[in-house]
mmCIF file of C-alpha atoms in Angstrom:
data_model
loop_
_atom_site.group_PDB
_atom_site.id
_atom_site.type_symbol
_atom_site.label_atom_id
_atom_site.label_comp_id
_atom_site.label_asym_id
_atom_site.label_seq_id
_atom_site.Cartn_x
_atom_site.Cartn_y
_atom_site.Cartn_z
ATOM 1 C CA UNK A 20 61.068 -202.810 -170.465
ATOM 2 C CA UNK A 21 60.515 -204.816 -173.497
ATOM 3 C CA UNK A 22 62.805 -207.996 -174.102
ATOM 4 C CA UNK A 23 65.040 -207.035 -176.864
ATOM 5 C CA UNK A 24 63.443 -209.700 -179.560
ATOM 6 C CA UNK A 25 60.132 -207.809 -179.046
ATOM 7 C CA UNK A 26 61.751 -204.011 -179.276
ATOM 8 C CA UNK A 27 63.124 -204.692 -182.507
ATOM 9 C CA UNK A 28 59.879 -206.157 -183.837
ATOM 10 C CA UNK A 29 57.999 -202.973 -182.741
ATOM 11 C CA UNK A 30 60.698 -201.122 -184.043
ATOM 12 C CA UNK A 31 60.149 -203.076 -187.588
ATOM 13 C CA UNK A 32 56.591 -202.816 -187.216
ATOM 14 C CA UNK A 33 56.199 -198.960 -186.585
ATOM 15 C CA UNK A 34 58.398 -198.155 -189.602
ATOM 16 C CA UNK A 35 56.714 -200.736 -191.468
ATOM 17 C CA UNK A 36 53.421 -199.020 -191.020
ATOM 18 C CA UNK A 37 54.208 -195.434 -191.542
ATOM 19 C CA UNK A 38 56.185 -196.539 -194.754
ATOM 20 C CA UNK A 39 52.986 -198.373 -196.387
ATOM 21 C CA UNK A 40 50.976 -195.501 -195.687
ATOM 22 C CA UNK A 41 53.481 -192.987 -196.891
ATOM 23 C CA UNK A 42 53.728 -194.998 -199.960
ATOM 24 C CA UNK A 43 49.840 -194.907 -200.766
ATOM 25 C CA UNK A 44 50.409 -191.463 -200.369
ATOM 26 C CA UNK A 45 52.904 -190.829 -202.714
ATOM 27 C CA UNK A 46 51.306 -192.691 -205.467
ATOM 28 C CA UNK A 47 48.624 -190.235 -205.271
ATOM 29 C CA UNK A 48 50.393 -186.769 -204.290
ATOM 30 C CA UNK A 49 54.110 -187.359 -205.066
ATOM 31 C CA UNK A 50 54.848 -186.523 -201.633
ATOM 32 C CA UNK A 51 56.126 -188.693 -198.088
ATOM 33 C CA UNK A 52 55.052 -187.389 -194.032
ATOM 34 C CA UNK A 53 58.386 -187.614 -192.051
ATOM 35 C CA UNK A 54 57.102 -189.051 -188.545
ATOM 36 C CA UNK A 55 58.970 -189.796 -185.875
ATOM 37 C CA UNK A 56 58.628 -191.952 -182.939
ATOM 38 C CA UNK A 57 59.244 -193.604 -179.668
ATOM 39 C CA UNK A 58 58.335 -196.179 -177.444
ATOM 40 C CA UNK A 59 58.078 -195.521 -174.141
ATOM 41 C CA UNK A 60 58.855 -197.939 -170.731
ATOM 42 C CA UNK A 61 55.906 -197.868 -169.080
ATOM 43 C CA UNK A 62 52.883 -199.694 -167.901
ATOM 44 C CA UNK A 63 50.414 -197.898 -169.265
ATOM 45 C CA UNK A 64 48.111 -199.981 -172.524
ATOM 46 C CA UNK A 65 47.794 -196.585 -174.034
ATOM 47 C CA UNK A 66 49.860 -194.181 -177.453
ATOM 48 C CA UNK A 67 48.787 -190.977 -179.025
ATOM 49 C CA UNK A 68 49.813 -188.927 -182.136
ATOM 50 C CA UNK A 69 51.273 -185.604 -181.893
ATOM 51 C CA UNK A 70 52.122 -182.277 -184.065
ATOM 52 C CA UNK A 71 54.207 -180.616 -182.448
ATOM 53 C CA UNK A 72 56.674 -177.313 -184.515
ATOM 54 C CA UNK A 73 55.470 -179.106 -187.613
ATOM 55 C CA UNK A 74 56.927 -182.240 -186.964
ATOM 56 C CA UNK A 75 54.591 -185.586 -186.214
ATOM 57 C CA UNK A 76 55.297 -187.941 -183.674
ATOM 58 C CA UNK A 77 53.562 -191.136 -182.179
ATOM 59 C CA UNK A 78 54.014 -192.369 -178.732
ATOM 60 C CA UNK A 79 53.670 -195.947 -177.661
ATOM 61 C CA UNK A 80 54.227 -197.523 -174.490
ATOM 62 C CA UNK A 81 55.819 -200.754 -173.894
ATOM 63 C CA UNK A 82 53.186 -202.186 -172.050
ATOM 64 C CA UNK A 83 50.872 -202.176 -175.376
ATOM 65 C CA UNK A 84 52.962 -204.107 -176.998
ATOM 66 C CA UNK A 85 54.267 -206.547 -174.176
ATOM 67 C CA UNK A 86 50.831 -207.363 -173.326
ATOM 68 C CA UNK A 87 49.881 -208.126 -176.771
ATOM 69 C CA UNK A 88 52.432 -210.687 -177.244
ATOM 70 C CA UNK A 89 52.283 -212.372 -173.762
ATOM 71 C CA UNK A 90 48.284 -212.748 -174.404
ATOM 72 C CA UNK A 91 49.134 -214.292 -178.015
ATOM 73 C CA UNK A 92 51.894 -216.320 -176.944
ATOM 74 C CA UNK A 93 49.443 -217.790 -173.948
ATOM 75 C CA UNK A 94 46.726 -218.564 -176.029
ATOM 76 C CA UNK A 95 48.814 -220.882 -178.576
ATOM 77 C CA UNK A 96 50.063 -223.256 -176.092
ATOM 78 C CA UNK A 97 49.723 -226.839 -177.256
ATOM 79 C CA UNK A 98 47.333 -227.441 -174.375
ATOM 80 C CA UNK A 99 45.074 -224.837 -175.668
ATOM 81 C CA UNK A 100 43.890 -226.558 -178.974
ATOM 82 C CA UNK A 101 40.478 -224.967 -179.952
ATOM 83 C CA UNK A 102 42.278 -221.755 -179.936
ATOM 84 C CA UNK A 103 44.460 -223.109 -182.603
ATOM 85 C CA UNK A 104 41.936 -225.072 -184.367
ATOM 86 C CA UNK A 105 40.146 -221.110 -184.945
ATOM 87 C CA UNK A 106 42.629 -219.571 -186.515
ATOM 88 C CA UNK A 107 43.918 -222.034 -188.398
ATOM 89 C CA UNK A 108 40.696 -222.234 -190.245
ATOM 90 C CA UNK A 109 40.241 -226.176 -189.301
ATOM 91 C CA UNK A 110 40.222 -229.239 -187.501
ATOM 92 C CA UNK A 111 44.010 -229.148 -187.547
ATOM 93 C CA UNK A 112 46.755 -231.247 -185.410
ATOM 94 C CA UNK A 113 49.070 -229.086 -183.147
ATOM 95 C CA UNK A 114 51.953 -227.742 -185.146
ATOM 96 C CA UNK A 115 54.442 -226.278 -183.079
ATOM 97 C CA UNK A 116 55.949 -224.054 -185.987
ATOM 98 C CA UNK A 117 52.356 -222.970 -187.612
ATOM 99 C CA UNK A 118 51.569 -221.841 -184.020
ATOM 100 C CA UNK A 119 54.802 -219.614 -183.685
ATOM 101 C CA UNK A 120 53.604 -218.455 -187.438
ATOM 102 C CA UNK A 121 50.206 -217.621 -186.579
ATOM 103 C CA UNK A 122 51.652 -215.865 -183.275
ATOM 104 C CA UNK A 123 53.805 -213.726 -185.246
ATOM 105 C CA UNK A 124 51.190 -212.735 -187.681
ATOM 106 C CA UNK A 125 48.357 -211.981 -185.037
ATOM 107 C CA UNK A 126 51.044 -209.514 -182.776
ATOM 108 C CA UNK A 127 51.790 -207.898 -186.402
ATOM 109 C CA UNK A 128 47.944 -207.680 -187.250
ATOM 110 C CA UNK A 129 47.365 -206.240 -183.282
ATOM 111 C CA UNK A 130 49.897 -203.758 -182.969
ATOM 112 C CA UNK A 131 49.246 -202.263 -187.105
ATOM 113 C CA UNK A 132 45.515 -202.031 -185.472
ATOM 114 C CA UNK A 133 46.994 -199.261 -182.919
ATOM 115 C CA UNK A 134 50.045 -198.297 -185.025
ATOM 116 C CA UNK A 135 47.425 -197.567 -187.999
ATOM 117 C CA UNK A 136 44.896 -195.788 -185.459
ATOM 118 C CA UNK A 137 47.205 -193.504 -184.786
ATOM 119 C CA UNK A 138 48.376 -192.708 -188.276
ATOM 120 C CA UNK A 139 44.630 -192.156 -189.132
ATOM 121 C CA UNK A 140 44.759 -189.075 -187.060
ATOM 122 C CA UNK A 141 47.696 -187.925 -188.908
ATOM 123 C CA UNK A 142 47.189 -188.587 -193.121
ATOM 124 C CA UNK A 143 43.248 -188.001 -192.036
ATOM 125 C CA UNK A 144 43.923 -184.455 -191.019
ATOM 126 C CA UNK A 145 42.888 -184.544 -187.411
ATOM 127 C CA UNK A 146 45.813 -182.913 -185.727
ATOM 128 C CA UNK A 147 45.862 -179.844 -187.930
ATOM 129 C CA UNK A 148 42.569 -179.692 -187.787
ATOM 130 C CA UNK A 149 42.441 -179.507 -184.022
ATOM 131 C CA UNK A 150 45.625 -177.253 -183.862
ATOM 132 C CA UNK A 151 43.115 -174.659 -186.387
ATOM 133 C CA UNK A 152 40.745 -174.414 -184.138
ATOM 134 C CA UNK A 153 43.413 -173.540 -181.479
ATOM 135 C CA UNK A 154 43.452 -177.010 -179.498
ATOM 136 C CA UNK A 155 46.097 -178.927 -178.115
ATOM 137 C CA UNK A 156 47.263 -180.737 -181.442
ATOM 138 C CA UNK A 157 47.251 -184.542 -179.893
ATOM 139 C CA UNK A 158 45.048 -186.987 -180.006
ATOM 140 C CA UNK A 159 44.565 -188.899 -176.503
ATOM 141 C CA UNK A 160 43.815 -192.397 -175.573
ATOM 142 C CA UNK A 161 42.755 -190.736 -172.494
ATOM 143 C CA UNK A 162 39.490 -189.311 -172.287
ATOM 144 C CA UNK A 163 40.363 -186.924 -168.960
ATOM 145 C CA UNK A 164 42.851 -184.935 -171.554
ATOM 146 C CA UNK A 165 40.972 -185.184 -174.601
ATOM 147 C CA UNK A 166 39.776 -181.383 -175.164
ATOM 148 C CA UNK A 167 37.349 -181.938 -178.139
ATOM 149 C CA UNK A 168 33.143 -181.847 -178.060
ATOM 150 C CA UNK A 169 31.718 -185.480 -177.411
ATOM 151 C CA UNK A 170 30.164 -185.830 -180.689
ATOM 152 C CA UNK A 171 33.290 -184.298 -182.932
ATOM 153 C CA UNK A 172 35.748 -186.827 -180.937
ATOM 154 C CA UNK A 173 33.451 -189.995 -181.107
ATOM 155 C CA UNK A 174 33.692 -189.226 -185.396
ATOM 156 C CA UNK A 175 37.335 -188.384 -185.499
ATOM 157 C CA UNK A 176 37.802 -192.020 -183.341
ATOM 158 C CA UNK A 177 35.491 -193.976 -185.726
ATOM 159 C CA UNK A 178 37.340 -192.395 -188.976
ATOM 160 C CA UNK A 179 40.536 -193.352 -187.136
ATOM 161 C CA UNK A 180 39.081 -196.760 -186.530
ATOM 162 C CA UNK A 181 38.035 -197.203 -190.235
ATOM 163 C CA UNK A 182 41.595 -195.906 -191.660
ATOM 164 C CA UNK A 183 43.447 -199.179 -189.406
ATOM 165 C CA UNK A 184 40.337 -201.346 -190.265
ATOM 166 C CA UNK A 185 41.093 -200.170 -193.952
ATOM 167 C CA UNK A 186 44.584 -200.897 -193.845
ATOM 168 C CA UNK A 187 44.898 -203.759 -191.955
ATOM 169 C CA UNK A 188 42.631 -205.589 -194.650
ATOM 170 C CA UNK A 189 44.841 -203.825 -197.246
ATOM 171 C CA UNK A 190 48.005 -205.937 -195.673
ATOM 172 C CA UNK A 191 46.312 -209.147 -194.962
ATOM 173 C CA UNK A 192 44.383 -209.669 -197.744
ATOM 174 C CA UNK A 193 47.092 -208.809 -200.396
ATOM 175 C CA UNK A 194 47.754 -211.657 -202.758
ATOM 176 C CA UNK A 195 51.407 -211.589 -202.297
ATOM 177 C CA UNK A 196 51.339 -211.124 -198.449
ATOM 178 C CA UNK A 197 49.144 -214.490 -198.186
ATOM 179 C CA UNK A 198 51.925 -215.883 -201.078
ATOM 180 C CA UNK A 199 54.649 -214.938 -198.696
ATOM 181 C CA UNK A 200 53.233 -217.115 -195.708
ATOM 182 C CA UNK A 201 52.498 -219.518 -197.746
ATOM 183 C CA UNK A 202 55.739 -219.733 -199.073
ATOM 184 C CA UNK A 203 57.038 -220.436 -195.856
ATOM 185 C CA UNK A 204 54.262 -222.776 -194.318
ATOM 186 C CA UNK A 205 52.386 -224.404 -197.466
ATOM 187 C CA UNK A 206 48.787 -224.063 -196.728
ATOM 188 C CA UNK A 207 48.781 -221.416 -193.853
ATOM 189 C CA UNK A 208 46.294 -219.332 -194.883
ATOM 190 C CA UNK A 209 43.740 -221.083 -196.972
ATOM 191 C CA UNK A 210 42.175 -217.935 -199.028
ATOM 192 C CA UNK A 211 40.964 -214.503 -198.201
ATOM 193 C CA UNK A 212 38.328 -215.534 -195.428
ATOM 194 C CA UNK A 213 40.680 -217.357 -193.828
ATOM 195 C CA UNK A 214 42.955 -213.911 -193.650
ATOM 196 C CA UNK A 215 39.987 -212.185 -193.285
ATOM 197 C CA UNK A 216 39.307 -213.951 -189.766
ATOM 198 C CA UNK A 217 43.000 -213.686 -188.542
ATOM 199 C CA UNK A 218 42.352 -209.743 -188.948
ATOM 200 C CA UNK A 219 38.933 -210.049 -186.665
ATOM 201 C CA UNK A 220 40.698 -212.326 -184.197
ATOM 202 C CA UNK A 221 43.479 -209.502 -184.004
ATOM 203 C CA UNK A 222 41.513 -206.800 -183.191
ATOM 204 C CA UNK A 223 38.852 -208.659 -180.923
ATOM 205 C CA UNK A 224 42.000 -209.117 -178.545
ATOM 206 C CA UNK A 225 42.932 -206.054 -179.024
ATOM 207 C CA UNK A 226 39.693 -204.263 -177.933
ATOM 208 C CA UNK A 227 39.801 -207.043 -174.985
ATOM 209 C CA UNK A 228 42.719 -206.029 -173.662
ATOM 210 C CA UNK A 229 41.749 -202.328 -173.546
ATOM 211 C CA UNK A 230 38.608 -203.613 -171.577
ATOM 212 C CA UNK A 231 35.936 -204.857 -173.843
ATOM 213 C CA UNK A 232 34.395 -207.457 -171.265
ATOM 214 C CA UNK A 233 35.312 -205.562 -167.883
ATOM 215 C CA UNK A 234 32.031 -204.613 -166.103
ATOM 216 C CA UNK A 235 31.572 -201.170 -165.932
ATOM 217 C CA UNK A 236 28.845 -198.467 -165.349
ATOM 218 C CA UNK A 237 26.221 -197.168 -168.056
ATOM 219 C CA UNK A 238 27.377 -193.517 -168.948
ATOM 220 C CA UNK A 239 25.318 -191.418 -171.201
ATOM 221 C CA UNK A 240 26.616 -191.969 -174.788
ATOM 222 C CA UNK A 241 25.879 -188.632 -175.491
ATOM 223 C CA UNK A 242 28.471 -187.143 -173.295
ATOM 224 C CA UNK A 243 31.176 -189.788 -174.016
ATOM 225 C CA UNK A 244 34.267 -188.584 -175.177
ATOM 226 C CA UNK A 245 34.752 -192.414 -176.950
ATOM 227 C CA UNK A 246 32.410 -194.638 -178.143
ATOM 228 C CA UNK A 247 31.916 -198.246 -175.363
ATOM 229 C CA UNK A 248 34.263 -200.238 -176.533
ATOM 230 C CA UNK A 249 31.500 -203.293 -177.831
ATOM 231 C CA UNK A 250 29.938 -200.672 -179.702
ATOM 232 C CA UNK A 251 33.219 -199.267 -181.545
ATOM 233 C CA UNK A 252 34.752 -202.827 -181.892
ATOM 234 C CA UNK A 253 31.463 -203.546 -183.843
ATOM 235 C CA UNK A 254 31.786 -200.865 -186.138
ATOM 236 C CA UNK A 255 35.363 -201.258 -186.487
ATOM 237 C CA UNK A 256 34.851 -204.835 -187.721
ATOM 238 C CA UNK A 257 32.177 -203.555 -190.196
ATOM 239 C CA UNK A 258 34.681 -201.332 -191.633
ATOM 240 C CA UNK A 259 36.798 -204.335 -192.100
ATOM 241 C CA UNK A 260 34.122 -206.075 -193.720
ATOM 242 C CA UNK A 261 33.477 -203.040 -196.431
ATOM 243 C CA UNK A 262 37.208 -202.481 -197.235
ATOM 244 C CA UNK A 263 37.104 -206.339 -197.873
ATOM 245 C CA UNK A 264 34.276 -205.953 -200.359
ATOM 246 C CA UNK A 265 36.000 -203.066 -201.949
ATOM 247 C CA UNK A 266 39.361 -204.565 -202.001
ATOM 248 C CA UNK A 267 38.410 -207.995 -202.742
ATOM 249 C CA UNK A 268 34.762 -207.760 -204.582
ATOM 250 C CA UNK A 269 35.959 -211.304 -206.786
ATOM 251 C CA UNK A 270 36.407 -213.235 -203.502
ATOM 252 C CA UNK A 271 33.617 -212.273 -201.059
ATOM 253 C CA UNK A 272 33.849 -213.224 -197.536
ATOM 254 C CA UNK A 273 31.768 -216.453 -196.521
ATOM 255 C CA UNK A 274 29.953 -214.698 -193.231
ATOM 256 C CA UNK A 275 28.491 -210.527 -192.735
ATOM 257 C CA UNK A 276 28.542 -208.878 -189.690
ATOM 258 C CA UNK A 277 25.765 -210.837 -188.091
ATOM 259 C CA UNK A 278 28.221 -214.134 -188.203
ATOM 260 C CA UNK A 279 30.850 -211.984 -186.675
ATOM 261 C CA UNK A 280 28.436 -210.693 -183.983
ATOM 262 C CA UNK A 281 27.497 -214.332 -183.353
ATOM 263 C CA UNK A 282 31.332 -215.250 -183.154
ATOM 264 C CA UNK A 283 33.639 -212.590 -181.578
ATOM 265 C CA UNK A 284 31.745 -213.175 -177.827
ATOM 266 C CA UNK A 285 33.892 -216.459 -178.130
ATOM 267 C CA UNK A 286 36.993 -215.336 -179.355
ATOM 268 C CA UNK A 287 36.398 -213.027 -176.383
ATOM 269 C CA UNK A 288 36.170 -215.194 -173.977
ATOM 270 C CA UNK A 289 40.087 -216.656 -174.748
ATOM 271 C CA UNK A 290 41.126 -213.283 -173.400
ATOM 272 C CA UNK A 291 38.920 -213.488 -170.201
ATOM 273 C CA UNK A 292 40.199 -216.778 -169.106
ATOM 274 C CA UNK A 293 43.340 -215.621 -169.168
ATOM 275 C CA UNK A 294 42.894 -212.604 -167.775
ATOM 276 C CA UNK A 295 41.335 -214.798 -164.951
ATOM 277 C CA UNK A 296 43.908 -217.717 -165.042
ATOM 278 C CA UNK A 297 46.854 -215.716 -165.720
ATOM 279 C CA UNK A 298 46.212 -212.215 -164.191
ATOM 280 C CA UNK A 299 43.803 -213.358 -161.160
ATOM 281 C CA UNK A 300 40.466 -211.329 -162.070
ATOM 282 C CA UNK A 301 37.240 -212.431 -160.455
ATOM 283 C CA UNK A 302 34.997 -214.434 -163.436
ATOM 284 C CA UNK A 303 32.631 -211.449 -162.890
ATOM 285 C CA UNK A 304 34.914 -208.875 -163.478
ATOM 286 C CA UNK A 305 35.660 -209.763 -167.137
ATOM 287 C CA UNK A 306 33.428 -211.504 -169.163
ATOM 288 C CA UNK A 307 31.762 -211.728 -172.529
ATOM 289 C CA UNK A 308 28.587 -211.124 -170.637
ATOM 290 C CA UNK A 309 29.233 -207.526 -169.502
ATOM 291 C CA UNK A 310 28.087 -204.728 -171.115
ATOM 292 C CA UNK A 311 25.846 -206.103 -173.631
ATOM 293 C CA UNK A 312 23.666 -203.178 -174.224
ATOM 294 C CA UNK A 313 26.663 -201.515 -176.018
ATOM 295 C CA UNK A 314 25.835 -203.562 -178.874
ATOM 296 C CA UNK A 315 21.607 -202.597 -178.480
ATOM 297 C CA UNK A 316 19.929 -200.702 -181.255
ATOM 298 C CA UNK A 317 20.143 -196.967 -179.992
ATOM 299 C CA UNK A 318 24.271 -198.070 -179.822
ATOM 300 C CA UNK A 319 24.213 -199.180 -183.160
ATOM 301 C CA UNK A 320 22.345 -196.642 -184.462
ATOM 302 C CA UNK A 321 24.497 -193.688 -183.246
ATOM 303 C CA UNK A 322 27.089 -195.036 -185.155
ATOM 304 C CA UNK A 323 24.869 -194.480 -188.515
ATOM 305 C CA UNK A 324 24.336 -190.991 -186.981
ATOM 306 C CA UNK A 325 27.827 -190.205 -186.393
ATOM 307 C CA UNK A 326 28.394 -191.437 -189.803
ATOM 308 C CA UNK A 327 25.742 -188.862 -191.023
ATOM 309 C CA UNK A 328 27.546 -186.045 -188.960
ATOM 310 C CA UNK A 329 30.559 -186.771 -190.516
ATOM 311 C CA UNK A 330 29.679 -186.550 -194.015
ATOM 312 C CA UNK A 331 27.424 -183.720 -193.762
ATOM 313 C CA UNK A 332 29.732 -181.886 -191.370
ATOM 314 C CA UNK A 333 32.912 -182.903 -190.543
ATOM 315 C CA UNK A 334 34.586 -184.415 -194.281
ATOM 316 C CA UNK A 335 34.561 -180.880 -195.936
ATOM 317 C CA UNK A 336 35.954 -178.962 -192.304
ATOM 318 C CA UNK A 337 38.648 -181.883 -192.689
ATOM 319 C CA UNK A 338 39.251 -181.937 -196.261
ATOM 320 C CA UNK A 339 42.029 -178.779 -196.068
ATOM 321 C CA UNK A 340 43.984 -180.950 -193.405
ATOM 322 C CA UNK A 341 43.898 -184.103 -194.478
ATOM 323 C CA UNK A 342 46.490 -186.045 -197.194
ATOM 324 C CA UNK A 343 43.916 -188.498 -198.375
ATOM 325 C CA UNK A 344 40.849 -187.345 -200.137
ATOM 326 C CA UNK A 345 38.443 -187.644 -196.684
ATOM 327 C CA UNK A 346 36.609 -191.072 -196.771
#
C-alpha cells in the first residue's frame, strides 16, 4: 500500500496529466475525454487503459509508483554524489533541498512517462480502434493478454511511446514550468538542455526498472508482441529529441541521439547497483552489458520500418478513432 504522502501525489499527478492533455484537446476540438481511474494495491510494475460501456479508465498499480520513488529517493543520498552532480547539470556541492527538488521532479517526469503512455492509447484512438475490429478494448502491459498481430501492437506501443515522449518534453521544457522551479531554487535548471536531460534520466529509470539491463533470451523480433526494451527506450528518447526540435527549434539541444546512446548505459548502471545493493541481484543478472544487440542495426532499423507501416497503413485506419489529428 502506498504511504499516504505518495497516494496523494499520484493522485495529483494522474489528474494532472489527463487535464493537460484534455486541455490540448479542447483548444483544438472544443471538447474534454472524462477518464476515470484507480490505483490499485499490488505488486505488480505494470497499468493499462481501458474502454469499457463508453467510459475510459486507466489502471495503475501501487507498486509502479512505490518503486519509482524508493529508486529516486536511493539514488540522491548525500553519499551518492556523481548521481547528483548529473542531474544537476554540474560540478555542484550536495544540497540537501535541491536534491529533494530534483527527486520530486524526476518521480513527476517518471510516472507522466507511464501516466502519458497510457493516455496515448486513449486521445490516439487505439482502444476504439481495437474494440472495431471486435477485440478486447484494453491495452496490456502484458504481452500473454495482449490479443493484437505482432507488427500492429509493436506500432500502436511506439505511437504510445512518442505521445508521453511528446508530452513529457511539452511539460519540462515549458518556459514557465522551468520559471516555476526556478522560482523556488534560483538556478535549478540552467536552460532547456539541462531540462532536456532530467526528461532522459526519467525515463532511462523508468525502462530500468521494467527490465532494461536484466539478461534475458534472444526472441525473434518478428513475433514480439513489444519491442526489447533497449530498442524501444532508444526510440522513445529519439522522439524526445524531435518534439524538442519542434517545440524548442530557437534553443537546440547541445548533444543528438548518438551522445545519448553514449550516455544512458551510465545512467543505467545507477539503477543496477541498486538493484544489486538494495534488492540482492547477482551483478550478472542486471547490467548495462546485457542485451546489447537490441540496440544493433536490424533493431534499429525495424523501428524505421514500423514507422513506414504506420504511415502507410495504420494513421488513416486510426484517423476515425483518434482525437488528435494521427502523428
Amino acid at each position: 500500500m502506498l504511504r499516504t504522502f505518495l497516494l496523494n501525489s499520484c493522485n495529483e499527478l494522474i489528474e494532472a496529466s489527463i487535464h493537460y492533455v484534455n486541455n490540448d484537446l479542447k483548444s483544438l476540438t472544443n471538447q474534454k475525454i472524462p477518464i476515470q481511474y484507480e490505483i490499485q494495491n499490488a505488486i505488480k510494475f505494470n497499468a493499462r487503459s481501458v474502454f469499457h460501456q463508453d467510459q475510459y479508465s486507466l489502471i495503475f498499480y501501487s507498486e509502479f509508483f512505490d518503486r519509482i520513488y524508493n529508486a529516486f529517493n536511493t539514488l540522491l543520498y548525500r553519499e551518492n554524489i556523481t548521481f547528483y552532480q548529473i542531474i544537476s547539470f554540474g560540478n555542484e556541492a550536495y544540497e540537501e533541498n535541491k536534491a529533494q527538488l530534483y527527486l520530486d521532479i524526476l518521480f513527476d517526469l517518471a510516472c507522466r512517462l507511464i501516466i502519458n503512455h497510457e493516455l496515448g492509447h486513449i486521445f490516439n484512438g487505439h482502444l476504439k480502434f481495437k474494440k472495431h475490429h471486435g477485440q478486447s478494448p484494453i491495452m496490456y502491459m502484458n504481452e500473454d493478454q495482449n490479443d493484437l498481430s505482432p507488427l500492429v501492437s509493436q506500432a500502436l506501443e511506439l505511437n504510445a511511446d512518442a505521445f508521453a515522449a511528446t508530452r513529457s518534453i511539452g511539460v519540462m521544457t515549458y518556459e514557465s514550468n522551468i520559471a516555476k522551479y526556478n522560482e523556488i531554487i534560483p538556478n535549478l535548471i540552467k536552460n532547456k538542455s539541462h531540462a532536456f536531460l532530467l526528461t532522459v534520466v526519467a525515463a532511462v529509470i523508468v525502462f530500468s526498472i521494467q527490465g532494461l539491463g536484466r539478461k534475458r533470451d534472444k526472441l525473434d523480433l518478428q513475433q514480439l508482441k513489444y519491442l526489447p526494451l533497449r530498442t524501444r527506450q532508444d526510440y522513445y528518447l529519439r522522439c524526445a529529441i524531435n518534439a524538442h526540435q519542434t517545440m524548442n527549434s530557437n534553443e537546440p539541444l547541445a548533444f543528438d541521439i548518438h551522445f545519448l546512446r553514449e550516455v544512458v548505459p551510465n545512467i543505467e548502471q545507477y539503477l543496477n547497483l541498486y538493484n544489486h545493493h538494495a534488492l540482492g541481484f547477482d551483478a550478472d543478472e542486471y547490467s548495462n552489458a546485457n542485451n546489447l544487440d537490441e540496440l544493433s542495426t536490424v533493431y534499429l532499423e525495424h523501428c524505421d520500418t514500423l514507422d513506414s507501416f504506420w504511415a502507410q497503413n495504420m494513421r488513416e485506419r486510426l484517423k476515425p478513432f483518434s482525437y488528435f489529428p494521427p502523428a
